[in-house]
Coordinates of C-alpha atoms in Angstrom, one line a residue:
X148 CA 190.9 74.6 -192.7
X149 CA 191.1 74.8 -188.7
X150 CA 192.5 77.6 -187.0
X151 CA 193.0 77.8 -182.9
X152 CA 192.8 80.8 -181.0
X153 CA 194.9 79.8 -178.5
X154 CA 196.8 76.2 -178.1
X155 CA 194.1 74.5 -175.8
X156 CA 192.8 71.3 -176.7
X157 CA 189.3 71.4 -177.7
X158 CA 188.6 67.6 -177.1
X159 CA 187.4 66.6 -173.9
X160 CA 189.3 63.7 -173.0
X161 CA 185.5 61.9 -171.8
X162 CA 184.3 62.2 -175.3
X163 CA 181.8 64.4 -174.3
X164 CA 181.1 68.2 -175.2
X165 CA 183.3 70.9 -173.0
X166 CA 181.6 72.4 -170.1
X167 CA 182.2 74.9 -168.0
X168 CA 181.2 73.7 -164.3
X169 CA 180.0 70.6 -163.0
X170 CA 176.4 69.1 -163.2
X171 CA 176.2 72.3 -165.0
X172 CA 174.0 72.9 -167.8
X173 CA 176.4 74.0 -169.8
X174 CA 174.8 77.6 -170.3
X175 CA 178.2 79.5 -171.2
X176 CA 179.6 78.7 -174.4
X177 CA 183.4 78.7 -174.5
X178 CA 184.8 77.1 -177.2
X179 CA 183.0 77.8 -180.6
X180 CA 183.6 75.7 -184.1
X181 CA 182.7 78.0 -186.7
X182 CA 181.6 75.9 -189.8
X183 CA 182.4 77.7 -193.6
X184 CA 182.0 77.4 -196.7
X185 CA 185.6 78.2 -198.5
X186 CA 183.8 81.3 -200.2
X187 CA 182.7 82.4 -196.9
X188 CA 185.9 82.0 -195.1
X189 CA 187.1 85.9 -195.4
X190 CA 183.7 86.4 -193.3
X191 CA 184.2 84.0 -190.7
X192 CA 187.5 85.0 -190.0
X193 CA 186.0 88.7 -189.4
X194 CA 183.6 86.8 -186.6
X195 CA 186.4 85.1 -185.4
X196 CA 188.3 88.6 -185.2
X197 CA 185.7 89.9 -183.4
X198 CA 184.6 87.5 -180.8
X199 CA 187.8 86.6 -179.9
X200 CA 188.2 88.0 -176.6
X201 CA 185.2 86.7 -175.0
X202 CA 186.1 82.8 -176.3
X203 CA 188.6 80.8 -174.9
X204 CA 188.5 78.7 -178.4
X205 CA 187.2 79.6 -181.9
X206 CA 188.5 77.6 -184.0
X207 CA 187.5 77.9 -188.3
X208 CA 186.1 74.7 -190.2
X209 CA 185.4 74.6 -193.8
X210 CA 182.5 72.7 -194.3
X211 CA 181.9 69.0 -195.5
X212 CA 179.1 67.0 -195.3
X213 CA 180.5 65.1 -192.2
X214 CA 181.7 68.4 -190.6
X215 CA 179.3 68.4 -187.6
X216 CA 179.5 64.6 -187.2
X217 CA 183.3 64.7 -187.4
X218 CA 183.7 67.2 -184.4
X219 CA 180.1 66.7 -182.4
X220 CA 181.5 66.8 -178.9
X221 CA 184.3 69.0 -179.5
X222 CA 182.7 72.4 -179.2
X223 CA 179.9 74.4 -176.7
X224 CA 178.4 76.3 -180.0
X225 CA 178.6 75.3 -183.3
X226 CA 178.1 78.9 -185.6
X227 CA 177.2 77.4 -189.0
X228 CA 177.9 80.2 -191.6
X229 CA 175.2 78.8 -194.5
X230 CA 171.6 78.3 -194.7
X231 CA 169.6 76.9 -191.7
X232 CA 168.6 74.3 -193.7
X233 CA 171.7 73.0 -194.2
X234 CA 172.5 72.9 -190.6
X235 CA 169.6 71.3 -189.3
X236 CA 170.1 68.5 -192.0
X237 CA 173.5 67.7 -191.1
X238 CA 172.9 67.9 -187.2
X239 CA 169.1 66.0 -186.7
X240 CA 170.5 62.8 -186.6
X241 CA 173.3 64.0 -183.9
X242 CA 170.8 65.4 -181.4
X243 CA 170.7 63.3 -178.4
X244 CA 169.5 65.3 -175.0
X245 CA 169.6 69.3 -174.5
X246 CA 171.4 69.1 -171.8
X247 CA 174.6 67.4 -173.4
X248 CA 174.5 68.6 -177.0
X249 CA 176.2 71.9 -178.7
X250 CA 174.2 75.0 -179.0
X251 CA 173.8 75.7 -182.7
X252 CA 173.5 79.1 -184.3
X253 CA 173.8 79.8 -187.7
X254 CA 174.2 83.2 -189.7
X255 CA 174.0 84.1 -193.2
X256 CA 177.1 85.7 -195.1
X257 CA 175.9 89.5 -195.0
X258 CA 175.5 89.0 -191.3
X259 CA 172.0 90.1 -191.3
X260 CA 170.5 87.2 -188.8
X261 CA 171.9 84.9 -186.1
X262 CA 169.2 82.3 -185.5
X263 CA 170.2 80.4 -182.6
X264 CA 168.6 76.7 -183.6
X265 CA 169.2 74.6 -180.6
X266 CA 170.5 75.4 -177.3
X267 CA 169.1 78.8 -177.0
X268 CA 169.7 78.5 -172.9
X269 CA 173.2 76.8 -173.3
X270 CA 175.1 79.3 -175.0
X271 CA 173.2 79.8 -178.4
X272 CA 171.6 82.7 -177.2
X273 CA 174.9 84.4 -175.8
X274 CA 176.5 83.9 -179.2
X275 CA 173.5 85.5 -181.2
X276 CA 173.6 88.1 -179.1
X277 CA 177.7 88.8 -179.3
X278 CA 177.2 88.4 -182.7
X279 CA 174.8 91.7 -182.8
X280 CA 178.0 93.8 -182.2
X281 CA 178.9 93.0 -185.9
X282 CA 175.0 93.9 -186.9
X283 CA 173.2 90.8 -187.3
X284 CA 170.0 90.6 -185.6
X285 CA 169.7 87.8 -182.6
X286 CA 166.4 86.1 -183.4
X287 CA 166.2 84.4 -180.5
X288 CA 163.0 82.0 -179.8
X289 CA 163.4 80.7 -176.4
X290 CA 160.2 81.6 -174.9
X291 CA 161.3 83.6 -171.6
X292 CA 163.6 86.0 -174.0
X293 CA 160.8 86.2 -176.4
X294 CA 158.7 87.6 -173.8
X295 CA 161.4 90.2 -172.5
X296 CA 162.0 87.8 -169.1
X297 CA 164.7 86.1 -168.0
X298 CA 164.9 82.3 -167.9
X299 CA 165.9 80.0 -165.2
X300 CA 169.3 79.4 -166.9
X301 CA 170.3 82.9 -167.3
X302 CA 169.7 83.4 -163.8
X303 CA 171.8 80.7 -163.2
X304 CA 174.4 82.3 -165.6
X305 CA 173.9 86.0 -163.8
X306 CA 174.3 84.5 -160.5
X307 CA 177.8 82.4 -161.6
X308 CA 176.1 79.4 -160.5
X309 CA 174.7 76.4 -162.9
X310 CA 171.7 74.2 -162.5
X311 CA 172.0 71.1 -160.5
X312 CA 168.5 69.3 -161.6
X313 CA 168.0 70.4 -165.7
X314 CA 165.4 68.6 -166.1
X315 CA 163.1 71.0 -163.6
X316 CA 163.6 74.0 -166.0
X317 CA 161.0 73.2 -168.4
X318 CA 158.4 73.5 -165.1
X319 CA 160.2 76.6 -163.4
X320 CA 160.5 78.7 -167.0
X321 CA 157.1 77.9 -167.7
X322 CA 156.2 79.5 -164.3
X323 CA 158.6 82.4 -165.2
X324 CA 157.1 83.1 -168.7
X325 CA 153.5 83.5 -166.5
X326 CA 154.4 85.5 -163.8
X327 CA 154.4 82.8 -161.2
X328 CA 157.7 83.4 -159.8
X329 CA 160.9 85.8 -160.2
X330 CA 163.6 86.5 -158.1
X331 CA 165.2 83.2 -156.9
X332 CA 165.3 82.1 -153.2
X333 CA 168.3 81.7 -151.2
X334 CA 169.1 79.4 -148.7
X335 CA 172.4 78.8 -146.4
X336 CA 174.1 75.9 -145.1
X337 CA 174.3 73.3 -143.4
X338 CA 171.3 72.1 -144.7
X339 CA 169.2 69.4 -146.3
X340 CA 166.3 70.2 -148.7
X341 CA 163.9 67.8 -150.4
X342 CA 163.0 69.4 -153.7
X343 CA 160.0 68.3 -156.0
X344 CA 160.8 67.8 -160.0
X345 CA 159.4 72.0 -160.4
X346 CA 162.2 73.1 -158.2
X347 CA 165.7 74.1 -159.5
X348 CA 168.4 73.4 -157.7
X349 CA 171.3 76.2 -158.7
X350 CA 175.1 75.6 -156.9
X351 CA 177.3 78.5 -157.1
X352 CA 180.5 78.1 -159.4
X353 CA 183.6 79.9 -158.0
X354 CA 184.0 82.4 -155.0
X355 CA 184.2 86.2 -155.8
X356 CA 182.9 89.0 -154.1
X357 CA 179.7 90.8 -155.3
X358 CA 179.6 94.6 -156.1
X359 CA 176.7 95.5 -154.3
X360 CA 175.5 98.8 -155.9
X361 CA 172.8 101.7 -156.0
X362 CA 172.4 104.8 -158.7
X363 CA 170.7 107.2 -159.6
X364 CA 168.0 107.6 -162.3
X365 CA 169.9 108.0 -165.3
X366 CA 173.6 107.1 -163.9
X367 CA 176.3 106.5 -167.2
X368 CA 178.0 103.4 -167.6
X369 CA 181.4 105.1 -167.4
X370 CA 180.1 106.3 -163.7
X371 CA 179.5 102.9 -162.9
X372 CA 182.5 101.5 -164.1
X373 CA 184.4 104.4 -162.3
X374 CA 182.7 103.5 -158.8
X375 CA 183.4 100.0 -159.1
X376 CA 187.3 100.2 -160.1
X377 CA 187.7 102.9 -157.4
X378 CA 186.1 100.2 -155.2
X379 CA 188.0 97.0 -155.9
X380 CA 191.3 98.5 -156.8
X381 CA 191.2 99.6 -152.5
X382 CA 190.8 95.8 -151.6
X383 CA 193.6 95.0 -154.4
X384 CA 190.5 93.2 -156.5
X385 CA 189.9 93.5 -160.0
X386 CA 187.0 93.1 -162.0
X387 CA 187.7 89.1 -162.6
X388 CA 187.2 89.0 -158.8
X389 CA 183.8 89.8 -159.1
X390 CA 181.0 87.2 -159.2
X391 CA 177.9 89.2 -160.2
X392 CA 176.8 92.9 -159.2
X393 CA 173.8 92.7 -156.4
X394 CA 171.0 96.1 -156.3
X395 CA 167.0 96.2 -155.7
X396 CA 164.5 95.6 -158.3
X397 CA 163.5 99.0 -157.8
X398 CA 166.7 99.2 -159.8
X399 CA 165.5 96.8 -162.8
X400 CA 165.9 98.9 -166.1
X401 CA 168.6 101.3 -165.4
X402 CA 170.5 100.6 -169.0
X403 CA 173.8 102.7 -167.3
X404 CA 173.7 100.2 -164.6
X405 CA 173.4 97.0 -166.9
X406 CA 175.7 98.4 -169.6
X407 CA 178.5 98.3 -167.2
X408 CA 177.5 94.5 -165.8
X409 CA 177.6 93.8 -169.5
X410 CA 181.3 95.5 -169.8
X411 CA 183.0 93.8 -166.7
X412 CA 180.8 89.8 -168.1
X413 CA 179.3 90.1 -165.2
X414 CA 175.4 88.9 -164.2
X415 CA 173.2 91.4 -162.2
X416 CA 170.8 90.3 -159.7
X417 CA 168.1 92.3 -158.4
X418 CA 166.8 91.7 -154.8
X419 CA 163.4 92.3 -153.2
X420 CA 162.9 94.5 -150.4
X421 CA 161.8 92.6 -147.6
X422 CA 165.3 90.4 -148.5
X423 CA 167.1 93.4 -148.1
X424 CA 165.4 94.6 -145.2
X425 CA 166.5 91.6 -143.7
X426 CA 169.7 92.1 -144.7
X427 CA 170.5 95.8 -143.9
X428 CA 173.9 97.0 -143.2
X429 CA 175.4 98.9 -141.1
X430 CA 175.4 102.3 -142.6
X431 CA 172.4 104.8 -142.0
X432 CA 170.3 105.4 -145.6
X433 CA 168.3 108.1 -145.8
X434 CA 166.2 105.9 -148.1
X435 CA 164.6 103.9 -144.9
X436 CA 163.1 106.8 -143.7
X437 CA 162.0 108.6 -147.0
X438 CA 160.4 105.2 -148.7
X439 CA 160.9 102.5 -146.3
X440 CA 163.7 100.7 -148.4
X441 CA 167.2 99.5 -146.4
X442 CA 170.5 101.2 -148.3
X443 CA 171.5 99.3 -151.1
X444 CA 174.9 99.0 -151.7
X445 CA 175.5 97.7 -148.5
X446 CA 172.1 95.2 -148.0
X447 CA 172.7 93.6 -151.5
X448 CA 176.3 93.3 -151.3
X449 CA 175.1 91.8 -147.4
X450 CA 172.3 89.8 -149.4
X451 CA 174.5 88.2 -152.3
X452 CA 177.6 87.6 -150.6
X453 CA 178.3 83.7 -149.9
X454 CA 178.4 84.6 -146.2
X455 CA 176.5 87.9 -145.8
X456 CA 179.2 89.7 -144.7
X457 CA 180.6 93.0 -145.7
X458 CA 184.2 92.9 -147.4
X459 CA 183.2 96.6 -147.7
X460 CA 181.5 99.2 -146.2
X461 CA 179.3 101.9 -148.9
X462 CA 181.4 104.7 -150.8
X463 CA 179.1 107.5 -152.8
X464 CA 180.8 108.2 -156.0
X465 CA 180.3 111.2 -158.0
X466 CA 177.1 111.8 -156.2
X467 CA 175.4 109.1 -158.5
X468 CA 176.9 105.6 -157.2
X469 CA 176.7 103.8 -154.2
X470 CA 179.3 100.8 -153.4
X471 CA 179.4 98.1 -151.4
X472 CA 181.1 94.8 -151.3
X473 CA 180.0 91.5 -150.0
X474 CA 182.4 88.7 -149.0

């Protein structure tokens, strides 16, 4: 049994597995092959239900012994709705390089656990996590989410950019999981750079504009979301026109902040101060002269945008959001 959510083509003419940018890394998982049982079709057609908004392909396969074989370079994700056993048996011998092969993730019939098994950075994780929303439990064992941090690829992923150089991850993740470095540098163009094999090298993916934004302690998703609509739908934008929300790390933990990121897909990025200092906009803040930070709507919208300009200038919303856009 095969069942398409939409009419695209899920083979890649190349042979090789779908991905989503070029040189990428292939961290966002688009088109999903979930693999059944015939008992446990009724339940994958649920997950199918479900996650079918935020898929451009899920497609339903019963399982055979050749299943994974059969369509290995069809799919981003393969969800495996059996044992974990049974999955890593039939996909060993199919594993070639990270980098190229399908995340795998496999979760049991009472939706209890979704182990991602390979590919935890290249869309494994994401799936676990969407699958959460129907109750199952992401156990995810990439060591950067383990340890609560966030991994070179999904700041790659918040950022709409993808990883030039894979290979450098396994250094720059390890220096993430110790503390050694966090936010990621920027730097402009034209320009040439000689990088050493412990350096990423991220490109951004397609041009947006980036929702610089500040709250208060506390602020509600819906306040968020509010702001930004109120925001774009002036410049006749959307939210598919944004590339990622921009704010301070003084911001990092605000859940109403993140929850509305998380509503729009959209990756949030968290600048230092002396980048937004050097960055500030144009609009007096109160906030340099109480605690020596720049505004910042306007100096991460400034900071993020592809040409650190302002498409906007700040709008307070509700007396708990701050808005700024960068071009």
């Amino acid at each position: 049994m095969s069942t398409d959510s939409n009419d695209t083509d899920t083979t890649d003419s190349s042979g090789g597995g779908h991905c989503s940018t070029p040189d990428s890394d292939g961290e966002v998982a688009e088109e999903i092959a979930i693999i059944s049982f015939e008992r446990k079709l009724p339940v994958a057609e649920d997950i199918k239900e479900e996650l079918a908004d935020d898929y451009e392909v899920i497609d339903i396969i019963e399982y055979h012994g050749d299943v994974f074989a059969e369509h290995w370079g069809e799919y981003d994700c393969f969800v495996g709705l059996m044992a974990s056993g049974i999955a890593m048996r039939k996909t060993a011998g199919l594993l070639d390089d990270k980098w190229d092969d399908p995340a795998i993730v496999v979760v049991d019939e009472e939706l209890t656990w979704a182990i991602p098994i390979t590919g935890g950075h290249h869309g494994a994780n994401q799936v676990a996590h969407d699958l959460s929303r129907m109750g199952a439990v992401p156990a995810m064992t990439t060591a950067s989410e383990a340890a609560g941090k966030q991994g070179i690829e999904s700041k790659a992923k918040a950022l709409d950019a993808h990883v030039v150089n894979g290979d450098s991850t396994v250094a720059t993740n390890l220096a993430v999981l110790n503390d050694e470095i966090d936010a990621v540098e920027r730097l402009d163009g034209p320009r040439a750079v000689l990088v050493g094999d412990d350096v990423t090298v991220m490109k951004r993916n397609d041009e947006g504009v980036v929702l610089g934004t500040g709250t208060v302690d506390g602020v509600k998703k819906e306040q968020v979301l509010d702001a930004w609509e109120a925001t774009l739908d002036d410049l006749d934008l959307d939210f598919s026109d944004v590339e990622f929300v921009a704010t301070a790390t003084r911001k990092e933990g605000e859940e109403g902040l993140y929850e509305a990121a998380q509503e729009i897909d959209a990756g949030v990025v968290h600048f230092e101060k002396d980048t937004l200092l050097d960055h500030e906009g144009p609009t007096p803040s109160r906030a340099k002269e109480l605690i020596g930070w720049p505004g910042i709507a306007e100096a991460s919208a400034i900071a993020g945008g592809r040409e650190h300009e302002l498409l906007r200038e700040k709008e307070r919303f509700d007396e708990a959001v701050t808005v700024a856009v960068g071009r």
